[in-house]
Amino acid sequence: MAAEQMADTGEEPDRTPPTAAPSAAAPAAPSAAAPAGPEPVPVPPSRPLDAIDRDILRILQTDGRASIRSVAERVHVSRANAYARINRLVEDGVIRGFGARVDHERAGQGASAYITLKIVQNSWRTVREQLQALPGATHIALVSGDFDVLLLVHTPDNRALRELVLTRIQSIPEVLSTRTLLVFEETDLGPRPDRPAELA
């Protein structure tokens, strides 16, 4: 789908969606030890989303550059209403940021892998901070099952991937073991018109 214009012509420039704070990492497991430093900012309680909120989320997931005017027209509300709703979604932490979906291979990151990690009990927060600093790390999850952490990375080539795993990840003291699963092909399943049930 073609991207919407960021501003309309013939009138004063339209206001783009409010800027969200950088994406927050996933909350730590209840048993994880608290890290040193300032107390985390409390997350506001969740508020229910109505059909218009869900439509706005679909539009912004498909085109993060959509203007307030185009969003308002497509969900049939005023620009002020659309702006207020987007601002509330940002403040509530529903929208964590606005960004671009990247073809990593065309961007020079030809090697991708999921890496599973077993870690020392109660070390999730410490490990998460170190994994977030890795070049090419794009997704980190604390999971249940045979391993503790699932990490998705994109690197220029297999040599860089090998160095990342052997030199950076396996040198983290709290990491007990790793397993690397090479990605041969991937498809980004963003919202599409043929999936109307998205976020329903």
PDB file of C-alpha atoms in Angstrom:
ATOM      1  CA  MET A   1       0.000   0.000   0.000  1.00  0.00           C
ATOM      2  CA  ALA A   2       1.366   3.394  -0.930  1.00  0.00           C
ATOM      3  CA  ALA A   3       2.469   5.555   1.950  1.00  0.00           C
ATOM      4  CA  GLU A   4       0.238   8.473   2.917  1.00  0.00           C
ATOM      5  CA  GLN A   5       1.603  12.008   2.510  1.00  0.00           C
ATOM      6  CA  MET A   6       3.007  13.343   5.767  1.00  0.00           C
ATOM      7  CA  ALA A   7       1.393  16.755   5.277  1.00  0.00           C
ATOM      8  CA  ASP A   8      -1.476  17.951   3.112  1.00  0.00           C
ATOM      9  CA  THR A   9      -1.081  20.837   0.662  1.00  0.00           C
ATOM     10  CA  GLY A  10      -3.202  23.952   0.464  1.00  0.00           C
ATOM     11  CA  GLU A  11      -3.501  24.448   4.231  1.00  0.00           C
ATOM     12  CA  GLU A  12      -1.254  24.800   7.216  1.00  0.00           C
ATOM     13  CA  PRO A  13       1.046  21.775   7.785  1.00  0.00           C
ATOM     14  CA  ASP A  14      -0.681  18.875   9.440  1.00  0.00           C
ATOM     15  CA  ARG A  15       0.542  17.599  12.792  1.00  0.00           C
ATOM     16  CA  THR A  16       2.191  14.212  12.673  1.00  0.00           C
ATOM     17  CA  PRO A  17       1.609  11.615  15.403  1.00  0.00           C
ATOM     18  CA  PRO A  18       3.192  12.526  18.745  1.00  0.00           C
ATOM     19  CA  THR A  19       6.665  11.198  19.337  1.00  0.00           C
ATOM     20  CA  ALA A  20       6.726   8.177  21.588  1.00  0.00           C
ATOM     21  CA  ALA A  21       9.468   7.420  24.050  1.00  0.00           C
ATOM     22  CA  PRO A  22      11.959   4.703  23.032  1.00  0.00           C
ATOM     23  CA  SER A  23      10.473   1.223  23.172  1.00  0.00           C
ATOM     24  CA  ALA A  24      10.485  -0.157  26.687  1.00  0.00           C
ATOM     25  CA  ALA A  25      11.959  -3.577  27.230  1.00  0.00           C
ATOM     26  CA  ALA A  26       9.693  -6.393  28.327  1.00  0.00           C
ATOM     27  CA  PRO A  27       8.938  -6.481  32.083  1.00  0.00           C
ATOM     28  CA  ALA A  28      11.159  -8.664  34.170  1.00  0.00           C
ATOM     29  CA  ALA A  29      10.034 -11.927  35.678  1.00  0.00           C
ATOM     30  CA  PRO A  30       8.702 -11.533  39.234  1.00  0.00           C
ATOM     31  CA  SER A  31      11.605 -13.520  40.666  1.00  0.00           C
ATOM     32  CA  ALA A  32      14.319 -11.483  38.920  1.00  0.00           C
ATOM     33  CA  ALA A  33      16.654  -9.519  41.147  1.00  0.00           C
ATOM     34  CA  ALA A  34      16.266  -5.728  40.971  1.00  0.00           C
ATOM     35  CA  PRO A  35      19.158  -3.935  39.243  1.00  0.00           C
ATOM     36  CA  ALA A  36      21.047  -1.080  40.819  1.00  0.00           C
ATOM     37  CA  GLY A  37      19.928   2.403  39.814  1.00  0.00           C
ATOM     38  CA  PRO A  38      16.752   4.495  39.816  1.00  0.00           C
ATOM     39  CA  GLU A  39      13.376   2.890  40.338  1.00  0.00           C
ATOM     40  CA  PRO A  40      11.528   2.065  37.094  1.00  0.00           C
ATOM     41  CA  VAL A  41       8.780   4.472  36.044  1.00  0.00           C
ATOM     42  CA  PRO A  42       5.388   2.945  36.909  1.00  0.00           C
ATOM     43  CA  VAL A  43       3.327   1.881  33.898  1.00  0.00           C
ATOM     44  CA  PRO A  44      -0.199   3.356  33.820  1.00  0.00           C
ATOM     45  CA  PRO A  45      -3.052   0.860  34.084  1.00  0.00           C
ATOM     46  CA  SER A  46      -4.374  -0.454  30.791  1.00  0.00           C
ATOM     47  CA  ARG A  47      -7.494   1.163  29.388  1.00  0.00           C
ATOM     48  CA  PRO A  48      -9.811  -0.748  27.056  1.00  0.00           C
ATOM     49  CA  LEU A  49      -9.460  -0.027  23.327  1.00  0.00           C
ATOM     50  CA  ASP A  50     -12.546   0.596  21.226  1.00  0.00           C
ATOM     51  CA  ALA A  51     -12.981  -0.096  17.513  1.00  0.00           C
ATOM     52  CA  ILE A  52     -11.630   3.335  16.505  1.00  0.00           C
ATOM     53  CA  ASP A  53      -8.479   2.829  18.605  1.00  0.00           C
ATOM     54  CA  ARG A  54      -7.904  -0.530  16.910  1.00  0.00           C
ATOM     55  CA  ASP A  55      -8.405   1.005  13.466  1.00  0.00           C
ATOM     56  CA  ILE A  56      -5.867   3.727  14.303  1.00  0.00           C
ATOM     57  CA  LEU A  57      -3.359   1.101  15.420  1.00  0.00           C
ATOM     58  CA  ARG A  58      -3.835  -0.855  12.171  1.00  0.00           C
ATOM     59  CA  ILE A  59      -3.207   2.267  10.109  1.00  0.00           C
ATOM     60  CA  LEU A  60      -0.075   3.297  12.020  1.00  0.00           C
ATOM     61  CA  GLN A  61       1.316  -0.244  11.994  1.00  0.00           C
ATOM     62  CA  THR A  62       0.967  -0.289   8.224  1.00  0.00           C
ATOM     63  CA  ASP A  63       2.200   3.278   7.692  1.00  0.00           C
ATOM     64  CA  GLY A  64       3.901   4.977  10.626  1.00  0.00           C
ATOM     65  CA  ARG A  65       4.251   8.160   8.524  1.00  0.00           C
ATOM     66  CA  ALA A  66       0.501   8.622   8.089  1.00  0.00           C
ATOM     67  CA  SER A  67      -0.582  12.174   8.948  1.00  0.00           C
ATOM     68  CA  ILE A  68      -3.133  12.995  11.612  1.00  0.00           C
ATOM     69  CA  ARG A  69      -5.462  14.215   8.860  1.00  0.00           C
ATOM     70  CA  SER A  70      -5.301  10.975   6.868  1.00  0.00           C
ATOM     71  CA  VAL A  71      -5.789   8.880  10.018  1.00  0.00           C
ATOM     72  CA  ALA A  72      -8.796  10.999  11.033  1.00  0.00           C
ATOM     73  CA  GLU A  73     -10.378  10.701   7.580  1.00  0.00           C
ATOM     74  CA  ARG A  74      -9.904   6.928   7.452  1.00  0.00           C
ATOM     75  CA  VAL A  75     -11.450   6.303  10.890  1.00  0.00           C
ATOM     76  CA  HIS A  76     -14.132   9.006  10.408  1.00  0.00           C
ATOM     77  CA  VAL A  77     -13.320  11.268  13.359  1.00  0.00           C
ATOM     78  CA  SER A  78     -12.075  14.836  13.656  1.00  0.00           C
ATOM     79  CA  ARG A  79      -8.367  15.633  13.529  1.00  0.00           C
ATOM     80  CA  ALA A  80      -8.515  16.760  17.171  1.00  0.00           C
ATOM     81  CA  ASN A  81     -10.112  13.463  18.179  1.00  0.00           C
ATOM     82  CA  ALA A  82      -7.539  11.440  16.211  1.00  0.00           C
ATOM     83  CA  TYR A  83      -4.657  13.410  17.726  1.00  0.00           C
ATOM     84  CA  ALA A  84      -6.040  12.972  21.257  1.00  0.00           C
ATOM     85  CA  ARG A  85      -6.503   9.239  20.735  1.00  0.00           C
ATOM     86  CA  ILE A  86      -2.977   8.734  19.358  1.00  0.00           C
ATOM     87  CA  ASN A  87      -1.530  10.803  22.186  1.00  0.00           C
ATOM     88  CA  ARG A  88      -3.414   8.678  24.738  1.00  0.00           C
ATOM     89  CA  LEU A  89      -2.184   5.460  23.097  1.00  0.00           C
ATOM     90  CA  VAL A  90       1.373   6.782  23.385  1.00  0.00           C
ATOM     91  CA  GLU A  91       0.955   7.894  27.016  1.00  0.00           C
ATOM     92  CA  ASP A  92      -0.609   4.546  27.963  1.00  0.00           C
ATOM     93  CA  GLY A  93       2.324   2.675  26.414  1.00  0.00           C
ATOM     94  CA  VAL A  94       0.163   0.956  23.780  1.00  0.00           C
ATOM     95  CA  ILE A  95       2.191   2.678  21.047  1.00  0.00           C
ATOM     96  CA  ARG A  96       5.837   2.278  22.029  1.00  0.00           C
ATOM     97  CA  GLY A  97       7.338   4.153  19.091  1.00  0.00           C
ATOM     98  CA  PHE A  98       7.193   4.890  15.373  1.00  0.00           C
ATOM     99  CA  GLY A  99       9.659   3.275  13.005  1.00  0.00           C
ATOM    100  CA  ALA A 100      10.364   1.656   9.658  1.00  0.00           C
ATOM    101  CA  ARG A 101      10.118  -2.020   8.740  1.00  0.00           C
ATOM    102  CA  VAL A 102      13.498  -2.924   7.266  1.00  0.00           C
ATOM    103  CA  ASP A 103      14.566  -5.530   4.724  1.00  0.00           C
ATOM    104  CA  HIS A 104      17.705  -6.537   6.611  1.00  0.00           C
ATOM    105  CA  GLU A 105      19.328  -8.337   3.673  1.00  0.00           C
ATOM    106  CA  ARG A 106      19.007  -5.266   1.420  1.00  0.00           C
ATOM    107  CA  ALA A 107      20.305  -3.150   4.307  1.00  0.00           C
ATOM    108  CA  GLY A 108      23.543  -5.119   4.358  1.00  0.00           C
ATOM    109  CA  GLN A 109      22.674  -7.587   7.103  1.00  0.00           C
ATOM    110  CA  GLY A 110      22.714 -10.834   5.179  1.00  0.00           C
ATOM    111  CA  ALA A 111      22.876 -13.241   8.135  1.00  0.00           C
ATOM    112  CA  SER A 112      20.003 -13.630  10.587  1.00  0.00           C
ATOM    113  CA  ALA A 113      19.593 -16.048  13.464  1.00  0.00           C
ATOM    114  CA  TYR A 114      17.487 -16.864  16.477  1.00  0.00           C
ATOM    115  CA  ILE A 115      19.710 -17.601  19.453  1.00  0.00           C
ATOM    116  CA  THR A 116      18.407 -19.471  22.479  1.00  0.00           C
ATOM    117  CA  LEU A 117      20.097 -18.944  25.828  1.00  0.00           C
ATOM    118  CA  LYS A 118      20.052 -20.723  29.159  1.00  0.00           C
ATOM    119  CA  ILE A 119      20.917 -18.284  31.925  1.00  0.00           C
ATOM    120  CA  VAL A 120      21.605 -18.278  35.645  1.00  0.00           C
ATOM    121  CA  GLN A 121      18.411 -18.134  37.692  1.00  0.00           C
ATOM    122  CA  ASN A 122      17.259 -14.596  38.575  1.00  0.00           C
ATOM    123  CA  SER A 123      19.770 -12.977  36.173  1.00  0.00           C
ATOM    124  CA  TRP A 124      17.246 -11.920  33.512  1.00  0.00           C
ATOM    125  CA  ARG A 125      17.567  -8.163  34.021  1.00  0.00           C
ATOM    126  CA  THR A 126      21.350  -8.258  33.980  1.00  0.00           C
ATOM    127  CA  VAL A 127      21.434 -10.429  30.860  1.00  0.00           C
ATOM    128  CA  ARG A 128      18.784  -8.334  29.125  1.00  0.00           C
ATOM    129  CA  GLU A 129      20.805  -5.141  29.569  1.00  0.00           C
ATOM    130  CA  GLN A 130      23.864  -6.757  27.980  1.00  0.00           C
ATOM    131  CA  LEU A 131      21.899  -8.296  25.105  1.00  0.00           C
ATOM    132  CA  GLN A 132      20.271  -4.947  24.326  1.00  0.00           C
ATOM    133  CA  ALA A 133      23.749  -3.494  23.729  1.00  0.00           C
ATOM    134  CA  LEU A 134      24.634  -6.099  21.085  1.00  0.00           C
ATOM    135  CA  PRO A 135      24.930  -4.863  17.492  1.00  0.00           C
ATOM    136  CA  GLY A 136      22.134  -6.271  15.342  1.00  0.00           C
ATOM    137  CA  ALA A 137      19.928  -7.449  18.222  1.00  0.00           C
ATOM    138  CA  THR A 138      16.312  -6.729  17.273  1.00  0.00           C
ATOM    139  CA  HIS A 139      14.141  -8.820  19.606  1.00  0.00           C
ATOM    140  CA  ILE A 140      14.677 -10.283  23.069  1.00  0.00           C
ATOM    141  CA  ALA A 141      12.170 -12.402  24.981  1.00  0.00           C
ATOM    142  CA  LEU A 142      12.145 -14.187  28.325  1.00  0.00           C
ATOM    143  CA  VAL A 143      10.361 -17.471  27.652  1.00  0.00           C
ATOM    144  CA  SER A 144       9.398 -20.751  29.275  1.00  0.00           C
ATOM    145  CA  GLY A 145      10.509 -24.192  28.149  1.00  0.00           C
ATOM    146  CA  ASP A 146      13.871 -25.808  27.468  1.00  0.00           C
ATOM    147  CA  PHE A 147      15.686 -22.453  27.373  1.00  0.00           C
ATOM    148  CA  ASP A 148      15.225 -19.087  29.078  1.00  0.00           C
ATOM    149  CA  VAL A 149      15.830 -16.373  26.485  1.00  0.00           C
ATOM    150  CA  LEU A 150      15.120 -16.053  22.762  1.00  0.00           C
ATOM    151  CA  LEU A 151      17.201 -13.488  20.871  1.00  0.00           C
ATOM    152  CA  LEU A 152      16.860 -12.415  17.219  1.00  0.00           C
ATOM    153  CA  VAL A 153      19.947 -10.892  15.604  1.00  0.00           C
ATOM    154  CA  HIS A 154      20.884  -9.590  12.143  1.00  0.00           C
ATOM    155  CA  THR A 155      24.562  -9.357  11.132  1.00  0.00           C
ATOM    156  CA  PRO A 156      26.444  -8.570   7.891  1.00  0.00           C
ATOM    157  CA  ASP A 157      27.571 -12.185   7.379  1.00  0.00           C
ATOM    158  CA  ASN A 158      28.128 -15.539   9.100  1.00  0.00           C
ATOM    159  CA  ARG A 159      31.589 -14.543  10.299  1.00  0.00           C
ATOM    160  CA  ALA A 160      30.121 -11.554  12.149  1.00  0.00           C
ATOM    161  CA  LEU A 161      27.378 -13.787  13.529  1.00  0.00           C
ATOM    162  CA  ARG A 162      29.958 -16.290  14.785  1.00  0.00           C
ATOM    163  CA  GLU A 163      31.921 -13.531  16.513  1.00  0.00           C
ATOM    164  CA  LEU A 164      28.758 -12.151  18.072  1.00  0.00           C
ATOM    165  CA  VAL A 165      27.842 -15.523  19.565  1.00  0.00           C
ATOM    166  CA  LEU A 166      31.282 -16.767  20.594  1.00  0.00           C
ATOM    167  CA  THR A 167      32.883 -13.493  21.640  1.00  0.00           C
ATOM    168  CA  ARG A 168      30.049 -11.356  22.935  1.00  0.00           C
ATOM    169  CA  ILE A 169      27.167 -13.565  24.061  1.00  0.00           C
ATOM    170  CA  GLN A 170      29.068 -16.535  25.456  1.00  0.00           C
ATOM    171  CA  SER A 171      31.337 -14.180  27.406  1.00  0.00           C
ATOM    172  CA  ILE A 172      28.393 -12.943  29.494  1.00  0.00           C
ATOM    173  CA  PRO A 173      28.970 -14.637  32.882  1.00  0.00           C
ATOM    174  CA  GLU A 174      25.272 -15.358  33.484  1.00  0.00           C
ATOM    175  CA  VAL A 175      24.862 -17.183  30.139  1.00  0.00           C
ATOM    176  CA  LEU A 176      25.180 -20.936  30.715  1.00  0.00           C
ATOM    177  CA  SER A 177      24.709 -22.135  27.132  1.00  0.00           C
ATOM    178  CA  THR A 178      23.529 -20.991  23.699  1.00  0.00           C
ATOM    179  CA  ARG A 179      22.109 -22.522  20.562  1.00  0.00           C
ATOM    180  CA  THR A 180      22.071 -20.719  17.203  1.00  0.00           C
ATOM    181  CA  LEU A 181      19.273 -21.270  14.677  1.00  0.00           C
ATOM    182  CA  LEU A 182      20.115 -19.783  11.276  1.00  0.00           C
ATOM    183  CA  VAL A 183      17.281 -18.050   9.427  1.00  0.00           C
ATOM    184  CA  PHE A 184      17.180 -19.032   5.743  1.00  0.00           C
ATOM    185  CA  GLU A 185      14.189 -16.867   4.837  1.00  0.00           C
ATOM    186  CA  GLU A 186      11.832 -14.603   6.747  1.00  0.00           C
ATOM    187  CA  THR A 187       8.565 -12.798   6.060  1.00  0.00           C
ATOM    188  CA  ASP A 188       7.360  -9.747   7.960  1.00  0.00           C
ATOM    189  CA  LEU A 189       3.685 -10.325   8.849  1.00  0.00           C
ATOM    190  CA  GLY A 190       2.634  -6.714   9.333  1.00  0.00           C
ATOM    191  CA  PRO A 191      -1.036  -5.683   9.233  1.00  0.00           C
ATOM    192  CA  ARG A 192      -2.616  -6.147   5.797  1.00  0.00           C
ATOM    193  CA  PRO A 193      -6.042  -5.426   4.311  1.00  0.00           C
ATOM    194  CA  ASP A 194      -6.574  -9.172   3.809  1.00  0.00           C
ATOM    195  CA  ARG A 195      -6.313  -9.709   7.578  1.00  0.00           C
ATOM    196  CA  PRO A 196      -9.259  -7.607   8.877  1.00  0.00           C
ATOM    197  CA  ALA A 197      -9.255  -9.444  12.221  1.00  0.00           C
ATOM    198  CA  GLU A 198      -5.872  -7.929  13.179  1.00  0.00           C
ATOM    199  CA  LEU A 199      -6.040  -6.467  16.722  1.00  0.00           C
ATOM    200  CA  ALA A 200      -9.706  -7.423  16.964  1.00  0.00           C
TER     201      ALA A 200
END
